[in-house]
C-alpha positions as a Python dict, from the first residue, in 0.01 Angstrom:
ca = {
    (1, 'X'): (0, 0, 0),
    (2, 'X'): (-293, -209, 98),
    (3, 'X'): (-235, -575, 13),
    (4, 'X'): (-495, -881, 36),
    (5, 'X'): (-438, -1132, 274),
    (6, 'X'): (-548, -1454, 180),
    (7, 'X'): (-522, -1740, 452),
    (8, 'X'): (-494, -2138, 310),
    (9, 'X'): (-655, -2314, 661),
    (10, 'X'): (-469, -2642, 593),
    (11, 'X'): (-705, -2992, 594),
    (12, 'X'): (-401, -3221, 656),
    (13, 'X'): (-41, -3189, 522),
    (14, 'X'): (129, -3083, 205),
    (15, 'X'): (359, -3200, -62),
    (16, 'X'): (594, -2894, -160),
    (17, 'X'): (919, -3104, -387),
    (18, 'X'): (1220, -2970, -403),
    (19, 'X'): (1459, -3016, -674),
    (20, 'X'): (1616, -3332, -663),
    (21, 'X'): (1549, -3740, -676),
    (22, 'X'): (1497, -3752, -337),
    (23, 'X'): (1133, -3782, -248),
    (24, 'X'): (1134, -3698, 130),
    (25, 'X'): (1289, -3375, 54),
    (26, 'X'): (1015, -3147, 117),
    (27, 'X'): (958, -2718, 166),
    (28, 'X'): (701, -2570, 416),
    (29, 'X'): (649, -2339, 143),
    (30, 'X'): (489, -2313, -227),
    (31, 'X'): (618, -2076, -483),
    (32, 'X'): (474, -1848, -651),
    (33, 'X'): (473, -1981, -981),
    (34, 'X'): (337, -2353, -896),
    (35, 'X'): (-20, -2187, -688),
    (36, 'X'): (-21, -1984, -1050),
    (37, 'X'): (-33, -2308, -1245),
    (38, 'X'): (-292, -2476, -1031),
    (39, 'X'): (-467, -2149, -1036),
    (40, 'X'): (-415, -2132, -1431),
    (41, 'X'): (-556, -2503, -1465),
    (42, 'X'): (-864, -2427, -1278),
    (43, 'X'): (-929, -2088, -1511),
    (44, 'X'): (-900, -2301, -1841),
    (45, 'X'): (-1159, -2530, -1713),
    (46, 'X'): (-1372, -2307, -1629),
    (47, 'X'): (-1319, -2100, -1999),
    (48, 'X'): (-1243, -1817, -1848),
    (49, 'X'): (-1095, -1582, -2112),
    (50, 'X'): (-793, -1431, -1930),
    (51, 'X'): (-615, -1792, -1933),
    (52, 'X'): (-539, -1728, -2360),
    (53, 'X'): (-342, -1425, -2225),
    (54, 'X'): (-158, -1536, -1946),
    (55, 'X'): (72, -1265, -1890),
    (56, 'X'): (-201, -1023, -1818),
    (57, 'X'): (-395, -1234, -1535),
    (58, 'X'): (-688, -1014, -1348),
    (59, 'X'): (-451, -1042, -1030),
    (60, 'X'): (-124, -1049, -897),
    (61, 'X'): (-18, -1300, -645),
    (62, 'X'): (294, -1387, -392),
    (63, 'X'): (394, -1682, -302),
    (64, 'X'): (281, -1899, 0),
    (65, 'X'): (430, -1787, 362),
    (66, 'X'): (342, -1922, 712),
    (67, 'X'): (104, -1777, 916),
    (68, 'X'): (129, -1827, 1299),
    (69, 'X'): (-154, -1754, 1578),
    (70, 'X'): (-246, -1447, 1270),
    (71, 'X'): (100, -1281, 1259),
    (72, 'X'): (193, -1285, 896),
    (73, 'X'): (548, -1419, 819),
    (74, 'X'): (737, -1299, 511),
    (75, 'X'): (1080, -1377, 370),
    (76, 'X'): (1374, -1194, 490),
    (77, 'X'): (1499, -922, 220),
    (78, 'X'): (1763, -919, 44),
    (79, 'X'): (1913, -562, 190),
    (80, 'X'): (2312, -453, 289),
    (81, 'X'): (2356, -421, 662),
    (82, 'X'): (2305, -77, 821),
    (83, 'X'): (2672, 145, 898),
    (84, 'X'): (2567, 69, 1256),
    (85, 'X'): (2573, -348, 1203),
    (86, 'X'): (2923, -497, 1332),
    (87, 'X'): (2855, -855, 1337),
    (88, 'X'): (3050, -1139, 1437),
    (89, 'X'): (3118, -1465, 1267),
    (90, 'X'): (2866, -1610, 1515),
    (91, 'X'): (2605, -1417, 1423),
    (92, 'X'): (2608, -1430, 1096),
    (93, 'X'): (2588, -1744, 1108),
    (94, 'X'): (2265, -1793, 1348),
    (95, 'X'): (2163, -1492, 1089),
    (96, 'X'): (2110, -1712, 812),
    (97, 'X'): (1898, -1960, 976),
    (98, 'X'): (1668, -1706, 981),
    (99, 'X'): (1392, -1826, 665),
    (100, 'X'): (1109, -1611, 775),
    (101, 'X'): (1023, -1309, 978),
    (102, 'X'): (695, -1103, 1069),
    (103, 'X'): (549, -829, 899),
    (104, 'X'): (693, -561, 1141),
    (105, 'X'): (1001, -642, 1129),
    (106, 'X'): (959, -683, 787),
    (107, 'X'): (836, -340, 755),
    (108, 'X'): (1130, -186, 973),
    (109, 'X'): (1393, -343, 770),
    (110, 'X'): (1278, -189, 457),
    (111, 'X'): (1259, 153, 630),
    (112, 'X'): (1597, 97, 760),
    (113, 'X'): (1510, 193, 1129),
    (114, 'X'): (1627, -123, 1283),
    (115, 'X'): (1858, -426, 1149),
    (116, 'X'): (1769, -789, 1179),
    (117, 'X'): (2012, -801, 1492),
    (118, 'X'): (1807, -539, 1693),
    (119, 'X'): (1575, -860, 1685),
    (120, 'X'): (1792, -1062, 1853),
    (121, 'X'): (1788, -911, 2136),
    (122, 'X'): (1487, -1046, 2362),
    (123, 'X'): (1313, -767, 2433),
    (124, 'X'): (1278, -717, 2106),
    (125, 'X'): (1235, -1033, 1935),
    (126, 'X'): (1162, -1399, 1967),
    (127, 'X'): (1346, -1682, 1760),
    (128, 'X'): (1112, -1994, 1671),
    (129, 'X'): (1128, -2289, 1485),
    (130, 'X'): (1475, -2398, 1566),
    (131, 'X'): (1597, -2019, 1484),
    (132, 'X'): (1437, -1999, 1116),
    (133, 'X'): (1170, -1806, 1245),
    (134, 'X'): (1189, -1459, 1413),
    (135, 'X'): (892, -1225, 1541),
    (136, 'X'): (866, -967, 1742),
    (137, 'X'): (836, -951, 2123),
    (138, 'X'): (516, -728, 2108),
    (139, 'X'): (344, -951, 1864),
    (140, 'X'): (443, -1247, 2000),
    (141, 'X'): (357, -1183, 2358),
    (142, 'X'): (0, -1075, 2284),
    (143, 'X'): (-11, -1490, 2123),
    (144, 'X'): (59, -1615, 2432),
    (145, 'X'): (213, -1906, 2219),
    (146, 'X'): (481, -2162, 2348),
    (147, 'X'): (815, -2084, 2165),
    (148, 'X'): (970, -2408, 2231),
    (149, 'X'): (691, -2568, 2046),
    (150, 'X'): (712, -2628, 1629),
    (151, 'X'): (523, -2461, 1420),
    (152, 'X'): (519, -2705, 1156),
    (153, 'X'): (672, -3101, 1140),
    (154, 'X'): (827, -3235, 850),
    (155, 'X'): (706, -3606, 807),
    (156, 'X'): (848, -3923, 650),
    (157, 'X'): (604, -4140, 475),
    (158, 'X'): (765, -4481, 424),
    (159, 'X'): (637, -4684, 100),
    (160, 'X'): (766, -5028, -67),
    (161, 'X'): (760, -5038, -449),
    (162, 'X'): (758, -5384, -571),
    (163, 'X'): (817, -5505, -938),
    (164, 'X'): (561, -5681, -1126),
    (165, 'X'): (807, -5865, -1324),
    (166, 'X'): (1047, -5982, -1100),
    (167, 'X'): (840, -5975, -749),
    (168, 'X'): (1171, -5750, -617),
    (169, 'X'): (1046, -5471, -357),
    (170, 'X'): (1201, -5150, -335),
    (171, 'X'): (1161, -4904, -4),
    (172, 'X'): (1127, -4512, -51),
    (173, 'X'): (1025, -4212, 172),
    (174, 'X'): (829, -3920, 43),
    (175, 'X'): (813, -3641, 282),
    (176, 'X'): (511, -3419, 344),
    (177, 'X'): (491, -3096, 603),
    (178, 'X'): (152, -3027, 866),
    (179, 'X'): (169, -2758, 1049),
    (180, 'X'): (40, -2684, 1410),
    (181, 'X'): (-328, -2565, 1497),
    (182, 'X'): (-320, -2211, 1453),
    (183, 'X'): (-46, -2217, 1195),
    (184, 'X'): (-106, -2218, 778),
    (185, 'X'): (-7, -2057, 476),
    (186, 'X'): (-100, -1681, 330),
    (187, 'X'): (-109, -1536, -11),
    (188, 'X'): (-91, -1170, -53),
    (189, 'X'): (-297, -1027, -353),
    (190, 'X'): (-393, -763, -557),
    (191, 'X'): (-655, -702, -833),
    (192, 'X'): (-984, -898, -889),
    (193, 'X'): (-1057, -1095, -521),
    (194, 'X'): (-1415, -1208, -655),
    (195, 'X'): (-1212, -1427, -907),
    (196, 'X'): (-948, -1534, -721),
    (197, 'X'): (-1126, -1704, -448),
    (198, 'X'): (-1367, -1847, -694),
    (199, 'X'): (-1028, -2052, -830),
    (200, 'X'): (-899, -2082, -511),
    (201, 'X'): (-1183, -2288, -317),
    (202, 'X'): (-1185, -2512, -599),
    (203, 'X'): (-784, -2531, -593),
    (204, 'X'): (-816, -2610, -228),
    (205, 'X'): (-1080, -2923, -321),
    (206, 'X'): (-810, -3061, -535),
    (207, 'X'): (-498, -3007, -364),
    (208, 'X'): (-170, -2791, -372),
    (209, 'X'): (144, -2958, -455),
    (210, 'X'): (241, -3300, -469),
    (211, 'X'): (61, -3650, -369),
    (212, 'X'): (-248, -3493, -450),
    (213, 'X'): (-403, -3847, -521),
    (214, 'X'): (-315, -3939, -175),
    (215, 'X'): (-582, -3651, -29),
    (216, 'X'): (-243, -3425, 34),
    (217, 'X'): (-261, -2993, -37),
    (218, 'X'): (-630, -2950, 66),
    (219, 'X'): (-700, -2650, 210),
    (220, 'X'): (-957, -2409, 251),
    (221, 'X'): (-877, -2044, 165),
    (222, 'X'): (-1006, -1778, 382),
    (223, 'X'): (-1009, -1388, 260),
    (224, 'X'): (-893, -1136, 559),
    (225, 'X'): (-1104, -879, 635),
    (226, 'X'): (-775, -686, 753),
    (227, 'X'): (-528, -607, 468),
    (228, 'X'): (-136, -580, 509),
    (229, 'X'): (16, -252, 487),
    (230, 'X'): (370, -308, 289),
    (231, 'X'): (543, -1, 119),
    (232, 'X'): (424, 71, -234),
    (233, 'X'): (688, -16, -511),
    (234, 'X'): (744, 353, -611),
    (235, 'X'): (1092, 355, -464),
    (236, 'X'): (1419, 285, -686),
    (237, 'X'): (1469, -70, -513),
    (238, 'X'): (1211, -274, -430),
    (239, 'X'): (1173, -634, -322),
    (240, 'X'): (985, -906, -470),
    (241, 'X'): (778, -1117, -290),
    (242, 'X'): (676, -1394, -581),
    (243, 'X'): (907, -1574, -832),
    (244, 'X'): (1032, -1328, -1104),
    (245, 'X'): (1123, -1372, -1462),
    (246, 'X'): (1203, -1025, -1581),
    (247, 'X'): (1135, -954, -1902),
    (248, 'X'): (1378, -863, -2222),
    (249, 'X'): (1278, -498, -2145),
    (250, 'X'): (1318, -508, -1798),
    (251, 'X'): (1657, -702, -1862),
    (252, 'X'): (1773, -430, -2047),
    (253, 'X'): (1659, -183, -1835),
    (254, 'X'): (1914, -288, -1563),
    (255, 'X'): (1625, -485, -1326),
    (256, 'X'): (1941, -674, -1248),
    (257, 'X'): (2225, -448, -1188),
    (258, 'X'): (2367, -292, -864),
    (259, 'X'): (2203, -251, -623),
    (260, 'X'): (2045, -582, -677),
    (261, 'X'): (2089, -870, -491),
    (262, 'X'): (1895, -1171, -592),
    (263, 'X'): (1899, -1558, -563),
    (264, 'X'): (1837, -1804, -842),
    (265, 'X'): (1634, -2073, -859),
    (266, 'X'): (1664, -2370, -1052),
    (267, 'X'): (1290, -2451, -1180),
    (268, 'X'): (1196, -2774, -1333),
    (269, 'X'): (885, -3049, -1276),
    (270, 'X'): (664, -3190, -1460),
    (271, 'X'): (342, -3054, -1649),
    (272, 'X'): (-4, -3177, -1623),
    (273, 'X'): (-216, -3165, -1985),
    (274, 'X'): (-502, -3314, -2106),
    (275, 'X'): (-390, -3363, -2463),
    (276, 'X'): (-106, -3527, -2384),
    (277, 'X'): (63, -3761, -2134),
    (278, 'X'): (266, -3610, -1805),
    (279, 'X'): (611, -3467, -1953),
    (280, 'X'): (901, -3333, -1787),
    (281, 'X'): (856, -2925, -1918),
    (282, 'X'): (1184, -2767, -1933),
    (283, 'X'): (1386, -2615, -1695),
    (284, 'X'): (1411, -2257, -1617),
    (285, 'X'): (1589, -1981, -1364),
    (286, 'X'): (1390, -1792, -1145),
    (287, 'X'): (1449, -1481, -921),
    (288, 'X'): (1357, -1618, -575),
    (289, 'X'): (1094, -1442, -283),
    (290, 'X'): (1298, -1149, -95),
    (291, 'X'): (1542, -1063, -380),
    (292, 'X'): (1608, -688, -419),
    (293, 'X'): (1539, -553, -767),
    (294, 'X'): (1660, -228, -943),
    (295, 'X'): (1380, -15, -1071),
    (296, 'X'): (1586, 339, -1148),
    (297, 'X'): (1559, 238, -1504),
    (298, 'X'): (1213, 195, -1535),
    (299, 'X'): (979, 443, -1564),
    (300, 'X'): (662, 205, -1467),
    (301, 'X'): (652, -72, -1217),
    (302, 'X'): (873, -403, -1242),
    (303, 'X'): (562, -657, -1420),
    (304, 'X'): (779, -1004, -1510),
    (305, 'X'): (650, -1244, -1768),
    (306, 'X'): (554, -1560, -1838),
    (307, 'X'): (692, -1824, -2059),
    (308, 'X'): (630, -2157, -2232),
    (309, 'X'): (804, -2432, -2095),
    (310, 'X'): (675, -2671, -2307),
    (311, 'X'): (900, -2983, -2389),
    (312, 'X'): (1117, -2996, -2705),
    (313, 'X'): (1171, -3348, -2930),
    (314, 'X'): (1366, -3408, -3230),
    (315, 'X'): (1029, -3604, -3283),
    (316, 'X'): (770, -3290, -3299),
    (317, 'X'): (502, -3576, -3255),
    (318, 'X'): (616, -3671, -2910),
    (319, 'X'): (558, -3370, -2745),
    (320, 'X'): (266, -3158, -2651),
    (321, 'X'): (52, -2937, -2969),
    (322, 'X'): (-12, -2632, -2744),
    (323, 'X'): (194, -2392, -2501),
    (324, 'X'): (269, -2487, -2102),
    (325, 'X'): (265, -2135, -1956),
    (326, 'X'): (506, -2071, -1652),
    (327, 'X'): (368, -1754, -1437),
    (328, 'X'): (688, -1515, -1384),
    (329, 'X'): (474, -1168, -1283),
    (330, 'X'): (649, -973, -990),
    (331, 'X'): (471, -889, -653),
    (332, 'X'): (672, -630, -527),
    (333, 'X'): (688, -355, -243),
    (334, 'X'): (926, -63, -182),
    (335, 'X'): (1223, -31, -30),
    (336, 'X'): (1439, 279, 69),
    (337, 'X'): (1750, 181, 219),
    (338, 'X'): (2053, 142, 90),
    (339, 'X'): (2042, 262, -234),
    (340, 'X'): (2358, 416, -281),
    (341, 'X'): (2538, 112, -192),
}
């Protein structure tokens, strides 16, 4: 299945928070679900109509995934090693460093034809970024890029608070992530492109993620003339490549059940309105990018849903008089092995 490729050129470094107090704690990555809302923001200003129904949006988006040199990087899936895998307690454990990986290996996992230790090997494959990043010697060789060098830093900003009342100064970090020339982050997409860049150039004006008002997230999004070939999600398994939030149907339908493997994600922040002042919404679980997903039970593709995360007072008057949509639609693509596991 042909899939968009969307490319964010960075314009200086990014604010992606993780969950947590601490500031400086950073991801090279943005989800899914927080490109949505940005994207969702820039719809309602605009009027379009498709933001009152937000669970049928005119396109379907992943989350955000390096790019380096052009070879597309994707999140290792969620799959059971092949009968031929014996690994050792080493290995495993340099396994799971591994965050990302590139499209063909990708691909060949999915099809079951070779195991993420074939890759390991170098003639086949080429670790990067400290081990969290594997590609493949053909694709990497044609880059011609240094492997000892980082693809992307994370920074520490220093900062001193200090109190009006009482003159006392306080010293934080907030972290941020720039990546190398020649690296970036990707969307893949499907459905209406015309409308989806329209948001996106705008999103890129105002920034992606945190520390916005500092000039941090700009980008400028660039629409590949090449699209990515991924298998279509017609198979009984299938892994998702956005944040999921199945849906009661899909819930009962056994999305969840074996074979599944999935992560959760712990989901919280703040929302953004302009009714009301900025309010923690509430917090949520979220399937994470990579998790495997049962569709035997469904007769029609996996879809998701969104809900309202709006904040809840004993006071009704202290919270917000409309709906704070989080996106939870599915970007998935097939997978055929292992199913009977």
């Amino acid at each position: 299945m042909e899939f968009n490729l969307i490319r964010l050129k960075p314009q200086g470094a990014f604010h992606f928070g993780r969950h947590g107090i601490e500031m400086e704690a950073v991801s090279e990555t943005c989800p899914s679900d927080t490109l949505y809302a940005a994207l969702f923001w820039q719809a309602l200003q605009q009027g379009q109509r498709w933001a009152s129904e937000p669970s049928n949006p005119p396109f379907t988006i992943s989350s955000c995934f390096p790019y380096v040199d052009g070879i597309q990087l994707l999140p290792v899936p969620m799959l059971p090693p092949l009968p031929s895998d014996k690994q050792n307690p080493g290995e495993r454990k340099q396994f799971k460093k591994v965050r990302f990986i590139s499209s063909e290996i990708f691909i060949n996992l999915l099809a079951g034809t070779h195991s993420l230790r074939d890759y390991f090997q170098p003639a086949n494959g080429v670790a990067l970024q400290n081990g969290s990043v594997l590609v493949s010697q053909a694709e990497f060789s044609a880059k011609q890029r240094d492997a000892n060098k980082a693809l992307w830093k994370i920074e520490s900003i220093p900062h001193v608070a200090v109190d009006r009342w009482s003159n006392a100064s306080a010293y934080y970090e907030t972290g941020q992530v720039r990546f190398a020339e020649g690296c970036g982050l990707a969307i893949l997409a499907l459905g209406d492109m015309q409308q989806l860049m329209q948001l996106l150039v705008q999103v890129g004006i105002d920034g992606l993620g945190g520390r916005r008002s500092k000039g941090v997230g700009q980008f400028v999004p660039i629409l590949q003339t090449e699209t990515l070939d991924l298998p279509a999600a017609t198979t009984d398994s299938v892994i998702v490549l956005s944040r999921y939030l199945p849906s009661t149907a899909e819930l009962a339908a056994g999305v969840l059940d074996l074979p599944a493997a999935y992560s959760l994600e712990d989901v919280t922040g703040w929302m953004y309105s302009p009714a009301a002042k900025a309010q923690r919404r509430k917090a949520i679980w979220m399937i994470g990018v990579g998790s495997r997903l049962n569709r035997a039970g469904l007769a029609h593709s996996i879809v998701g849903s969104s809900v309202d995360v709006a904040p809840t007072y004993d006071n009704p008057s202290a919270g917000v008089n409309h709906r704070v949509w989080r996106h939870g639609l599915a970007l998935t693509v097939g997978c055929s092995v292992g199913d009977s596991q």
